[in-house]
Short mmCIF file of C-alpha atoms in Angstrom, two decimals:
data_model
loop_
_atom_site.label_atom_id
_atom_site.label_comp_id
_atom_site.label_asym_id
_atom_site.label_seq_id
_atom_site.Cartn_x
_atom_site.Cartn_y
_atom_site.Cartn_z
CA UNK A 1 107.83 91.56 59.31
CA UNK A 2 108.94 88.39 60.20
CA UNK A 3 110.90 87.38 64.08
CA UNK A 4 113.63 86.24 61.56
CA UNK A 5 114.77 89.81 60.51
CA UNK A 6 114.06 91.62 63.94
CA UNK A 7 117.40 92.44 65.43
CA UNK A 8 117.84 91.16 69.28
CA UNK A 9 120.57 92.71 71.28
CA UNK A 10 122.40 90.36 73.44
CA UNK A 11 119.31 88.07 73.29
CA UNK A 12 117.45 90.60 75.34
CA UNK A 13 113.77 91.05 74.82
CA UNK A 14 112.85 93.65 72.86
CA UNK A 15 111.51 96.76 74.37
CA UNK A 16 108.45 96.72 72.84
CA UNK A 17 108.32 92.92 74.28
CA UNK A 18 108.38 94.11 77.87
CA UNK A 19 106.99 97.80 78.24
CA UNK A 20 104.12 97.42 80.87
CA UNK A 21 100.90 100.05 80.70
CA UNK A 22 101.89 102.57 82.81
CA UNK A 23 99.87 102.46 86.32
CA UNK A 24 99.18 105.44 88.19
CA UNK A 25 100.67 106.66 91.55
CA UNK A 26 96.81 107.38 92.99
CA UNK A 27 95.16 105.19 95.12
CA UNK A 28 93.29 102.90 92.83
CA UNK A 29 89.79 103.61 94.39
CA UNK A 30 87.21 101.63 92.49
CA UNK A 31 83.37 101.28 92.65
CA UNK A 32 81.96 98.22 93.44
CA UNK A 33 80.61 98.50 89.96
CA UNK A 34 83.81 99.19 88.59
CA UNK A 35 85.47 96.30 90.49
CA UNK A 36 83.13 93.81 88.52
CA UNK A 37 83.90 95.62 85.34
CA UNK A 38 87.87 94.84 86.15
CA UNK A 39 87.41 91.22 86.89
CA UNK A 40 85.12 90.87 83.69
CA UNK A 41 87.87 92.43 81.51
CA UNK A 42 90.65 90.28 83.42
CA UNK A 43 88.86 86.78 82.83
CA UNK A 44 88.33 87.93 78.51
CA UNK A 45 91.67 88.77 78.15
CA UNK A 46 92.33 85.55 79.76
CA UNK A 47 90.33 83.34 77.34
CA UNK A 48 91.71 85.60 74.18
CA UNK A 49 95.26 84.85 75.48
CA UNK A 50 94.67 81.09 75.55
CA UNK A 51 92.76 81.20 72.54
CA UNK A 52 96.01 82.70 70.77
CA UNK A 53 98.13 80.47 72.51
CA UNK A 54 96.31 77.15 71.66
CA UNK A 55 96.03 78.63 67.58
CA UNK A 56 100.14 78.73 67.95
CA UNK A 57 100.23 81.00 64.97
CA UNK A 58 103.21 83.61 64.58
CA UNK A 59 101.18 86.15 62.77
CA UNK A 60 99.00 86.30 66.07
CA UNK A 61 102.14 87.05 68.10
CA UNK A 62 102.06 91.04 68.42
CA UNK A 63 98.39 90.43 69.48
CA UNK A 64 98.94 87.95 72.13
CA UNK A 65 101.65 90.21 73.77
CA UNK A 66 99.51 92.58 73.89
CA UNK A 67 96.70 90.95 75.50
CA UNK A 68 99.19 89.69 78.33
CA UNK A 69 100.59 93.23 78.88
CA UNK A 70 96.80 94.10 79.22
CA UNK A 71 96.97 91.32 81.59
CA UNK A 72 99.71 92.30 83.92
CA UNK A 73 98.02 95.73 83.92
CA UNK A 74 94.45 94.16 85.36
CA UNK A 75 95.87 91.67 87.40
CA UNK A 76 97.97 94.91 88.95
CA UNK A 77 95.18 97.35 89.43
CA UNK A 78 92.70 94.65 90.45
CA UNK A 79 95.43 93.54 93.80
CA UNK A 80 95.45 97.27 94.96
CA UNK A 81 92.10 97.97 94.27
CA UNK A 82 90.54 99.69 97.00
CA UNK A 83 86.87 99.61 96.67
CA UNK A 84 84.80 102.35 98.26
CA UNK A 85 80.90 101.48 98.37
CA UNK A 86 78.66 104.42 98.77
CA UNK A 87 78.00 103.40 102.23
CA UNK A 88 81.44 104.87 103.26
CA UNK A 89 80.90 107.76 101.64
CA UNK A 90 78.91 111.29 103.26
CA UNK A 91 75.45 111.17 101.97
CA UNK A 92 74.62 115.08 102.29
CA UNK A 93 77.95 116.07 99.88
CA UNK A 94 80.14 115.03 97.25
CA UNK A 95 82.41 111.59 97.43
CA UNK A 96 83.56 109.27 95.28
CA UNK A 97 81.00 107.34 93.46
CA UNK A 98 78.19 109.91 94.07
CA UNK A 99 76.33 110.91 90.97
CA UNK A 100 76.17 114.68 90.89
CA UNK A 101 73.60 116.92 88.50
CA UNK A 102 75.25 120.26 88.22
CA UNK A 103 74.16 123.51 86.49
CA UNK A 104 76.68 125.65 84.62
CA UNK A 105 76.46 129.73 83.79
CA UNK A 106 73.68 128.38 81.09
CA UNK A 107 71.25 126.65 82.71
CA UNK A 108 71.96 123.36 81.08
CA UNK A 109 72.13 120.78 84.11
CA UNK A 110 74.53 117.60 83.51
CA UNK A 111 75.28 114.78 85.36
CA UNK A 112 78.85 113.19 86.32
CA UNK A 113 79.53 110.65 88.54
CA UNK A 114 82.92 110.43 90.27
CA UNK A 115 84.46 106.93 89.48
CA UNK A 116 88.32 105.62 89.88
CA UNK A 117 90.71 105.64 86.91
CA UNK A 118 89.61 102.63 85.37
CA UNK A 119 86.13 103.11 85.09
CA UNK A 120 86.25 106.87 83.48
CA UNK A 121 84.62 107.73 80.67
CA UNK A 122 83.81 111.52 80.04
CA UNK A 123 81.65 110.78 77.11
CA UNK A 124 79.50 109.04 79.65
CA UNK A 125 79.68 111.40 82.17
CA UNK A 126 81.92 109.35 84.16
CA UNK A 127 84.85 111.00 85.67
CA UNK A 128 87.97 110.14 87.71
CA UNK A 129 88.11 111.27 91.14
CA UNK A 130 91.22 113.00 89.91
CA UNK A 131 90.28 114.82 87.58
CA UNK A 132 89.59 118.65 87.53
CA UNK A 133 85.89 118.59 87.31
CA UNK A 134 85.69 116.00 90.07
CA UNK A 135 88.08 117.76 92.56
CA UNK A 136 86.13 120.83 92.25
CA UNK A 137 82.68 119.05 93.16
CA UNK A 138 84.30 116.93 95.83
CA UNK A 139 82.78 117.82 99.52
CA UNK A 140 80.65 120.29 97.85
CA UNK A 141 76.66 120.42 98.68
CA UNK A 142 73.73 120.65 97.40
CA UNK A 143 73.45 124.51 96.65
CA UNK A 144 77.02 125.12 96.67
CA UNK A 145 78.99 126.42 93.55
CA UNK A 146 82.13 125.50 92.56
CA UNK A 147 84.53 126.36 90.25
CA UNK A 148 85.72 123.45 87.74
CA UNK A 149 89.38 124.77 86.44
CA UNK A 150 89.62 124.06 83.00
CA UNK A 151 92.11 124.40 79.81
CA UNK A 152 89.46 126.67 77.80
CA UNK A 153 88.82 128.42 80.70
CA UNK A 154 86.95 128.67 84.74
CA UNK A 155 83.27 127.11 84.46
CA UNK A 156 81.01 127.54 87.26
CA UNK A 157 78.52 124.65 88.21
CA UNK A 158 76.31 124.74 91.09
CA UNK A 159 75.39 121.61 92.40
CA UNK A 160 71.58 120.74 92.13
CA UNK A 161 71.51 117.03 93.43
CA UNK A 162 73.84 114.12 95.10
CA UNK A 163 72.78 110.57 94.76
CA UNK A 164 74.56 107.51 95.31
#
């Protein structure tokens, strides 16, 4: 649809104009890992916004607004980022960042590593420090079981190995 026959009200932006990404109330812990990832993702949307801007066409408008609400969002989480190296971190149990093999009530062993927000990726075994799974393995030790508290019910893991 064209800007021409998109009502304005009161020459206000539309809402859709200036709804941020919603950025969470938890401290933004990051690895150093995910730090890098963060400033790689800031500088491309940077070059796909000016690329957008130079082309100066209107059918590339929804896209560039997105790409600079994208912005705001990493230039946001990257100024309270609060990176936490595995050297600050308790070698002999679980802390953010540590890479934990578990066994569940199977046998099966699986790793996860606890991450920040930003850098979580379940499919990858990468979780968010605030997540279920990573709150139950948090402080825990090698040989200890937990329980992780989940919607299709209580699994419980023992944890086989820490690494960082």
């Amino acid at each position: 649809m064209s800007r021409a026959f998109v009502k304005e009200q009161d020459g206000e932006p539309l809402a859709s104009e200036t709804l941020d990404l919603p950025v969470s109330t938890n401290p933004n812990l990051v690895t150093p890992k995910g730090f890098r990832r963060l400033e790689k993702q800031l500088a491309d949307h940077e070059r796909e916004r000016d690329r957008l801007k130079a082309a100066d066409r209107l059918e590339d408008r929804p896209h560039l607004e997105r790409v600079e609400r994208e912005l705001r969002y990493l230039k946001a989480r990257l100024e309270t980022a609060q990176i936490t190296g595995p050297d600050t971190q308790p070698h002999d149990r679980v802390g953010f960042g540590a890479t934990v093999t578990v066994v569940d009530g199977d046998d099966k062993r699986h790793d996860y590593q606890i991450v920040g927000e930003d850098e979580a990726d379940p499919d990858h075994g990468l979780v968010s420090y605030v997540s279920p799974l990573a709150r139950a393995l948090m402080g825990a030790k090698v040989g200890d079981s937990v329980v992780w508290r989940r919607p299709a019910g209580d699994m419980d893991l023992e944890v086989e190995k820490i690494r960082y």
